[in-house]
Tab-separated table of C-alpha atoms and ligand atoms in Angstrom:
chain	number	residue	atom	x	y	z
A	1	UNK	CA	0.097	0.043	0.072
A	2	UNK	CA	1.311	3.388	-0.846
A	3	UNK	CA	2.152	5.989	1.769
A	4	UNK	CA	-0.614	8.225	1.033
A	5	UNK	CA	-3.212	5.589	1.113
A	6	UNK	CA	-1.835	4.267	4.357
A	7	UNK	CA	-2.191	7.690	5.970
A	8	UNK	CA	-5.584	7.871	4.742
A	9	UNK	CA	-6.518	4.593	6.495
A	10	UNK	CA	-4.951	5.452	9.550
A	11	UNK	CA	-7.055	8.621	9.693
A	12	UNK	CA	-10.220	6.858	8.766
A	13	UNK	CA	-9.969	3.463	10.575
A	14	UNK	CA	-13.009	2.246	8.514
A	15	UNK	CA	-11.439	2.925	5.084
A	16	UNK	CA	-12.069	0.038	2.793
A	17	UNK	CA	-11.127	-0.451	-0.962
A	18	UNK	CA	-12.669	-2.669	-3.550
A	19	UNK	CA	-11.783	-3.133	-7.414
A	20	UNK	CA	-15.040	-2.269	-9.589
A	21	UNK	CA	-14.920	-3.901	-13.049
A	22	UNK	CA	-17.174	-2.631	-15.764
A	23	UNK	CA	-17.466	-5.493	-18.536
A	24	UNK	CA	-18.527	-4.101	-21.808
A	25	UNK	CA	-18.583	-5.706	-25.090
A	26	UNK	CA	-15.556	-3.868	-26.586
A	27	UNK	CA	-13.839	-2.638	-23.432
A	28	UNK	CA	-13.216	-3.605	-19.947
A	29	UNK	CA	-12.881	-0.701	-17.535
A	30	UNK	CA	-11.774	-0.956	-14.081
A	31	UNK	CA	-11.318	1.123	-11.002
A	32	UNK	CA	-9.954	0.800	-7.385
A	33	UNK	CA	-13.021	2.515	-5.451
A	34	UNK	CA	-13.130	3.658	-1.894
A	35	UNK	CA	-15.893	3.120	0.570
A	36	UNK	CA	-16.960	6.538	0.078
A	37	UNK	CA	-17.505	5.769	-3.734
A	38	UNK	CA	-14.462	7.757	-5.112
A	39	UNK	CA	-12.553	6.379	-7.923
A	40	UNK	CA	-8.709	6.474	-6.904
A	41	UNK	CA	-7.099	4.546	-9.630
A	42	UNK	CA	-8.578	3.402	-13.014
A	43	UNK	CA	-7.537	1.688	-16.273
A	44	UNK	CA	-9.070	-0.470	-19.135
A	45	UNK	CA	-8.226	-3.249	-21.575
A	46	UNK	CA	-9.985	-4.558	-24.652
A	47	UNK	CA	-12.383	-7.192	-23.903
A	48	UNK	CA	-11.300	-9.531	-26.841
A	49	UNK	CA	-14.755	-11.413	-26.682
A	50	UNK	CA	-14.085	-13.151	-29.779
A	51	UNK	CA	-11.241	-15.203	-27.963
A	52	UNK	CA	-13.872	-16.680	-25.697
A	53	UNK	CA	-15.167	-16.366	-21.858
A	54	UNK	CA	-11.707	-17.809	-20.385
A	55	UNK	CA	-9.660	-15.110	-22.278
A	56	UNK	CA	-11.966	-12.424	-21.051
A	57	UNK	CA	-11.622	-13.603	-17.524
A	58	UNK	CA	-7.877	-13.502	-17.965
A	59	UNK	CA	-8.121	-9.997	-19.328
A	60	UNK	CA	-10.238	-8.915	-16.228
A	61	UNK	CA	-7.412	-10.453	-14.000
A	62	UNK	CA	-4.756	-8.775	-15.888
A	63	UNK	CA	-6.794	-5.422	-15.458
A	64	UNK	CA	-7.076	-5.892	-11.695
A	65	UNK	CA	-3.281	-6.481	-11.236
A	66	UNK	CA	-2.440	-3.312	-13.352
A	67	UNK	CA	-4.855	-1.259	-11.145
A	68	UNK	CA	-3.273	-2.915	-7.647
A	69	UNK	CA	0.098	-2.116	-9.092
A	70	UNK	CA	-1.028	1.579	-9.784
A	71	UNK	CA	-2.090	1.999	-6.269
A	72	UNK	CA	0.962	0.109	-4.917
A	73	UNK	CA	-1.354	-2.310	-3.199
A	74	UNK	CA	-1.468	-6.224	-2.968
A	75	UNK	CA	-4.669	-8.383	-2.961
A	76	UNK	CA	-4.999	-8.330	0.863
A	77	UNK	CA	-5.698	-4.654	0.448
A	78	UNK	CA	-8.947	-4.905	-1.096
A	79	UNK	CA	-12.151	-6.460	0.351
A	80	UNK	CA	-13.059	-7.842	-3.253
A	81	UNK	CA	-13.618	-7.624	-6.920
A	82	UNK	CA	-17.065	-6.598	-7.922
A	83	UNK	CA	-17.980	-7.250	-11.666
A	84	UNK	CA	-21.008	-5.530	-13.547
A	85	UNK	CA	-21.691	-7.600	-16.603
A	86	UNK	CA	-24.230	-7.387	-19.133
A	87	UNK	CA	-27.013	-10.335	-19.272
A	88	UNK	CA	-28.788	-12.369	-16.661
A	89	UNK	CA	-26.360	-13.071	-13.844
A	90	UNK	CA	-26.813	-15.580	-10.900
A	91	UNK	CA	-25.610	-13.250	-8.317
A	92	UNK	CA	-25.443	-16.073	-5.608
A	93	UNK	CA	-22.866	-17.846	-7.586
A	94	UNK	CA	-21.466	-15.201	-9.912
A	95	UNK	CA	-22.323	-17.150	-12.867
A	96	UNK	CA	-23.220	-15.276	-16.122
A	97	UNK	CA	-26.284	-17.470	-17.131
A	98	UNK	CA	-26.732	-15.768	-20.422
A	99	UNK	CA	-25.520	-12.771	-22.422
A	100	UNK	CA	-26.207	-12.048	-25.974
A	101	UNK	CA	-23.816	-9.164	-25.846
A	102	UNK	CA	-20.758	-11.402	-25.109
A	103	UNK	CA	-22.575	-14.744	-26.430
A	104	UNK	CA	-21.816	-16.636	-23.150
A	105	UNK	CA	-23.899	-19.312	-21.468
A	106	UNK	CA	-23.643	-20.392	-17.973
A	107	UNK	CA	-19.846	-18.987	-17.520
A	108	UNK	CA	-18.487	-19.257	-14.040
A	109	UNK	CA	-17.369	-15.769	-13.899
A	110	UNK	CA	-16.616	-15.297	-10.373
A	111	UNK	CA	-14.992	-18.367	-9.848
A	112	UNK	CA	-12.574	-17.963	-13.063
A	113	UNK	CA	-11.591	-14.503	-11.756
A	114	UNK	CA	-11.254	-15.496	-8.298
A	115	UNK	CA	-9.018	-18.607	-9.001
A	116	UNK	CA	-6.837	-16.142	-11.195
A	117	UNK	CA	-6.583	-13.301	-8.898
A	118	UNK	CA	-6.796	-14.983	-5.279
A	119	UNK	CA	-9.339	-12.307	-4.464
A	120	UNK	CA	-13.111	-13.029	-3.699
A	121	UNK	CA	-15.353	-11.721	-6.690
A	122	UNK	CA	-19.093	-10.753	-6.820
A	123	UNK	CA	-20.931	-10.526	-10.083
A	124	UNK	CA	-24.141	-8.546	-10.642
A	125	UNK	CA	-26.227	-7.353	-13.766
A	126	UNK	CA	-24.588	-4.136	-15.054
A	127	UNK	CA	-27.783	-1.984	-14.755
A	128	UNK	CA	-28.379	-3.390	-11.075
A	129	UNK	CA	-24.685	-2.683	-10.315
A	130	UNK	CA	-25.281	0.948	-11.597
A	131	UNK	CA	-28.440	1.347	-9.368
A	132	UNK	CA	-26.688	0.216	-6.298
A	133	UNK	CA	-23.683	2.533	-6.857
A	134	UNK	CA	-26.063	5.315	-7.338
A	135	UNK	CA	-28.235	4.457	-4.023
A	136	UNK	CA	-24.879	4.238	-1.950
A	137	UNK	CA	-22.729	6.881	-3.157
A	138	UNK	CA	-24.700	8.914	-5.783
A	139	UNK	CA	-27.882	10.730	-6.647
A	140	UNK	CA	-29.773	8.041	-4.387
A	141	UNK	CA	-27.887	8.614	-1.164
A	142	UNK	CA	-29.831	8.962	1.794
A	143	UNK	CA	-33.009	7.302	0.353
A	144	UNK	CA	-34.015	3.599	1.266
A	145	UNK	CA	-35.972	2.942	-1.893
A	146	UNK	CA	-34.503	3.748	-5.298
A	147	UNK	CA	-35.329	2.878	-8.991
A	148	UNK	CA	-32.594	3.681	-11.516
A	149	UNK	CA	-33.519	3.861	-15.199
A	150	UNK	CA	-30.628	3.936	-17.791
A	151	UNK	CA	-31.836	5.784	-21.014
A	152	UNK	CA	-29.389	4.719	-23.763
A	153	UNK	CA	-29.391	2.340	-26.809
A	154	UNK	CA	-32.002	0.513	-24.792
A	155	UNK	CA	-33.609	1.299	-21.129
A	156	UNK	CA	-31.875	-0.641	-18.551
A	157	UNK	CA	-33.278	-0.665	-14.997
A	158	UNK	CA	-32.265	-1.507	-11.290
A	159	UNK	CA	-34.219	-1.458	-8.483
A	160	UNK	CA	-33.179	-1.142	-4.589
A	161	UNK	CA	-35.882	-1.725	-2.106
A	162	UNK	CA	-35.412	-1.192	1.658
A	163	UNK	CA	-31.622	-0.539	1.140
A	164	UNK	CA	-31.314	-3.966	-0.896
A	165	UNK	CA	-30.838	-4.528	-4.361
A	166	UNK	CA	-34.125	-6.387	-5.913
A	167	UNK	CA	-33.072	-8.808	-8.598
A	168	UNK	CA	-35.954	-11.184	-8.442
A	169	UNK	CA	-35.895	-15.006	-8.795
A	170	UNK	CA	-32.440	-16.215	-10.063
A	171	UNK	CA	-31.478	-12.655	-10.369
A	172	UNK	CA	-33.430	-12.542	-13.617
A	173	UNK	CA	-35.433	-9.503	-12.734
A	174	UNK	CA	-35.950	-5.738	-12.921
A	175	UNK	CA	-36.195	-5.641	-16.699
A	176	UNK	CA	-38.039	-2.369	-16.386
A	177	UNK	CA	-37.444	-1.428	-19.970
A	178	UNK	CA	-39.486	-4.336	-21.200
A	179	UNK	CA	-42.695	-3.366	-19.449
A	180	UNK	CA	-45.234	-2.736	-22.108
A	181	UNK	CA	-46.596	0.774	-22.403
A	182	UNK	CA	-48.540	0.407	-25.503
A	183	UNK	CA	-49.977	-2.931	-26.228
A	184	UNK	CA	-49.658	-3.990	-29.963
A	185	UNK	CA	-47.177	-1.076	-30.257
A	186	UNK	CA	-43.534	-0.888	-31.753
A	187	UNK	CA	-41.642	-4.176	-32.065
A	188	UNK	CA	-39.176	-4.676	-29.543
A	189	UNK	CA	-35.824	-6.679	-29.712
A	190	UNK	CA	-37.251	-8.954	-26.853
A	191	UNK	CA	-40.185	-10.213	-28.803
A	192	UNK	CA	-42.909	-8.212	-27.423
A	193	UNK	CA	-44.353	-5.293	-28.692
A	194	UNK	CA	-44.690	-1.825	-27.174
A	195	UNK	CA	-42.038	-2.156	-24.491
A	196	UNK	CA	-41.093	0.897	-22.725
A	197	UNK	CA	-37.557	0.732	-24.325
A	198	UNK	CA	-39.037	1.114	-27.700
A	199	UNK	CA	-40.235	4.676	-26.655
A	200	UNK	CA	-38.005	5.842	-24.148
A	201	UNK	CA	-34.435	4.880	-25.463
A	202	UNK	CA	-32.180	6.996	-27.848
A	203	UNK	CA	-32.961	4.306	-30.466
A	204	UNK	CA	-36.635	5.336	-30.160
A	205	UNK	CA	-35.906	9.104	-30.591
A	206	UNK	CA	-33.689	8.464	-33.584
A	207	UNK	CA	-36.618	6.291	-35.163
A	208	UNK	CA	-39.360	8.982	-34.463
A	209	UNK	CA	-37.123	11.731	-35.826
A	210	UNK	CA	-36.465	9.808	-39.188
A	211	UNK	CA	-40.111	9.103	-39.288
A	212	UNK	CA	-40.873	12.952	-38.896
A	213	UNK	CA	-38.550	13.659	-41.705
A	214	UNK	CA	-39.741	11.145	-44.104
A	215	UNK	CA	-43.352	12.194	-43.495
A	216	UNK	CA	-42.584	16.254	-43.821
A	217	UNK	CA	-40.216	17.232	-46.672
A	218	UNK	CA	-40.577	20.846	-45.134
A	219	UNK	CA	-38.975	20.078	-41.630
A	220	UNK	CA	-35.814	21.795	-40.591
A	221	UNK	CA	-34.681	18.488	-39.561
A	222	UNK	CA	-33.544	17.591	-43.001
A	223	UNK	CA	-30.581	19.932	-42.379
A	224	UNK	CA	-28.972	17.252	-40.445
A	225	UNK	CA	-29.488	14.432	-42.981
A	226	UNK	CA	-31.238	11.172	-42.457
A	227	UNK	CA	-27.830	9.327	-41.685
A	228	UNK	CA	-26.548	11.886	-39.222
A	229	UNK	CA	-29.738	11.721	-36.877
A	230	UNK	CA	-28.771	10.965	-33.227
A	231	UNK	CA	-30.735	11.012	-29.839
A	232	UNK	CA	-29.751	14.766	-29.598
A	233	UNK	CA	-31.174	15.931	-33.010
A	234	UNK	CA	-34.787	16.605	-32.017
A	235	UNK	CA	-33.730	18.323	-28.940
A	236	UNK	CA	-31.488	20.710	-31.128
A	237	UNK	CA	-34.574	21.684	-33.440
A	238	UNK	CA	-37.293	21.664	-30.963
A	239	UNK	CA	-37.342	25.363	-30.496
A	240	UNK	CA	-37.509	26.100	-34.431
A	241	UNK	CA	-39.434	23.118	-35.694
A	242	UNK	CA	-42.815	21.854	-34.980
A	243	UNK	CA	-41.963	18.132	-36.187
A	244	UNK	CA	-39.028	18.056	-33.899
A	245	UNK	CA	-40.963	19.624	-31.036
A	246	UNK	CA	-43.700	16.760	-31.503
A	247	UNK	CA	-40.836	14.005	-31.276
A	248	UNK	CA	-39.746	15.385	-27.868
A	249	UNK	CA	-43.056	15.891	-26.419
A	250	UNK	CA	-44.026	12.347	-27.402
A	251	UNK	CA	-40.733	10.932	-25.977
A	252	UNK	CA	-41.566	13.093	-22.621
A	253	UNK	CA	-44.964	11.561	-22.724
A	254	UNK	CA	-43.862	8.032	-22.967
A	255	UNK	CA	-40.842	8.459	-20.513
A	256	UNK	CA	-43.461	9.924	-17.837
A	257	UNK	CA	-46.003	7.038	-18.248
A	258	UNK	CA	-43.113	4.484	-17.653
A	259	UNK	CA	-42.010	6.591	-14.707
A	260	UNK	CA	-45.400	6.766	-13.222
A	261	UNK	CA	-46.032	2.922	-13.623
A	262	UNK	CA	-42.718	2.364	-11.566
A	263	UNK	CA	-43.936	4.909	-9.040
A	264	UNK	CA	-47.202	3.316	-8.795
A	265	UNK	CA	-45.608	-0.010	-8.261
A	266	UNK	CA	-42.593	0.659	-6.007
A	267	UNK	CA	-43.338	4.132	-4.724
A	268	UNK	CA	-39.677	4.774	-4.393
A	269	UNK	CA	-38.063	7.968	-2.601
A	270	UNK	CA	-36.314	8.516	-5.881
A	271	UNK	CA	-36.334	7.583	-9.705
A	272	UNK	CA	-32.865	8.311	-10.838
A	273	UNK	CA	-32.304	8.657	-14.671
A	274	UNK	CA	-28.856	7.811	-16.181
A	275	UNK	CA	-27.627	7.211	-19.708
A	276	UNK	CA	-27.005	9.635	-22.698
A	277	UNK	CA	-30.471	10.990	-23.108
A	278	UNK	CA	-30.038	12.602	-19.637
A	279	UNK	CA	-27.953	15.249	-21.146
A	280	UNK	CA	-31.328	16.809	-22.014
A	281	UNK	CA	-32.244	17.153	-18.341
A	282	UNK	CA	-33.210	20.735	-18.630
A	283	UNK	CA	-35.886	19.784	-21.266
A	284	UNK	CA	-36.841	16.373	-19.770
A	285	UNK	CA	-37.074	17.179	-16.014
A	286	UNK	CA	-39.427	19.778	-15.246
A	287	UNK	CA	-42.368	18.282	-17.349
A	288	UNK	CA	-41.469	14.538	-16.090
A	289	UNK	CA	-41.526	16.075	-12.558
A	290	UNK	CA	-44.783	17.830	-13.007
A	291	UNK	CA	-46.479	14.940	-14.506
A	292	UNK	CA	-45.172	12.315	-11.875
A	293	UNK	CA	-46.319	14.477	-9.113
A	294	UNK	CA	-49.866	15.054	-10.316
A	295	UNK	CA	-50.679	11.794	-12.237
A	296	UNK	CA	-48.991	9.017	-10.200
A	297	UNK	CA	-51.270	7.331	-7.810
A	298	UNK	CA	-52.777	9.574	-5.038
A	299	UNK	CA	-51.623	12.660	-7.034
A	300	UNK	CA	-50.202	15.464	-4.718
A	301	UNK	CA	-51.738	13.924	-1.629
A	302	UNK	CA	-49.350	10.722	-2.035
A	303	UNK	CA	-45.865	10.442	-0.734
A	304	UNK	CA	-43.434	12.416	-3.115
A	305	UNK	CA	-41.268	10.621	-5.400
A	306	UNK	CA	-38.428	12.929	-6.480
A	307	UNK	CA	-37.056	12.493	-10.120
A	308	UNK	CA	-33.331	13.178	-10.301
A	309	UNK	CA	-30.477	12.702	-12.870
A	310	UNK	CA	-27.563	10.254	-11.919
A	311	UNK	CA	-24.374	11.510	-10.568
A	312	UNK	CA	-21.926	9.011	-12.012
A	313	UNK	CA	-21.514	9.319	-15.715
A	314	UNK	CA	-18.679	7.172	-17.525
A	315	UNK	CA	-17.730	5.627	-14.112
A	316	UNK	CA	-21.156	4.474	-12.948
A	317	UNK	CA	-20.286	0.777	-13.941
A	318	UNK	CA	-17.009	0.523	-12.048
A	319	UNK	CA	-18.531	2.444	-9.039
A	320	UNK	CA	-21.656	0.322	-9.176
A	321	UNK	CA	-19.727	-2.981	-9.282
A	322	UNK	CA	-17.330	-1.930	-6.315
A	323	UNK	CA	-20.485	-1.207	-4.450
A	324	UNK	CA	-21.331	-4.744	-4.329
A	325	UNK	CA	-18.358	-4.957	-1.649
A	326	UNK	CA	-18.593	-1.616	-0.131
A	327	UNK	CA	-21.016	0.064	2.358
B	1	LIG	ZN1	-39.116	-5.671	-24.910
């Protein structure tokens, strides 16, 4: 352990560290995280998923070694390694049951990484881990019941109830992005139609913006060009173009309905929004907050639920994974 960290741990006897790993399809990001949620050292390596699960586990172990070397620590200085993985995870055993993203089936990730590093390992679904990180150290701090929604390519979700991550039977739960908000609506990648994700993701914003362009040759959105449309495009034009404004308003409406459903089921103290779409928080938050306070069950007489934006951006995965070990 380096002198600085030694001094820090002398000052605060409860100081603990864990390595948090954010396992993605192209890169593995990792960080040494303390029990206040601060990332002290971080690094990344390519995932190399084409080489197979065992090779990816080796890459994770290599990354952990690099991070510990940077921190001048040994394996005995950390309480454990947390891994946030895509897919369905049996968090009791640390097995990746299924992931489309990495093309794995029943891979004992915790056991593999633990054998390579000599450190205890916990694995959780990445969206669940991110929710746990925000609950413990970020925008959810101080609340006991928190739901996080990540608005990106899809819509991920994580639920913390009574201070505990709710994962459902065999940790296969909390797929909030796949609650149906429009029966018979847009086709979802999961096989159902009308899932929340098909209206509240960045992918939905892109689809609806393109639709608006194709049905209206006059819209200013054509300045961008069909191929350059991204989730931000309708927000950029909403003040000068009616079609763009309509796309944004319908997005807000769908997001609101999904959040109201979540509030009606869980009545969390906070709903935390993360993901790229949250860069538009100035546009999104005021109408969403107003609608949730007025239209969720009980209206203004019901206990209040705050809608807030996540604290951690690129590091949410690492911090959330480390949070599996840290209080
Ligand atoms: Zn779906």
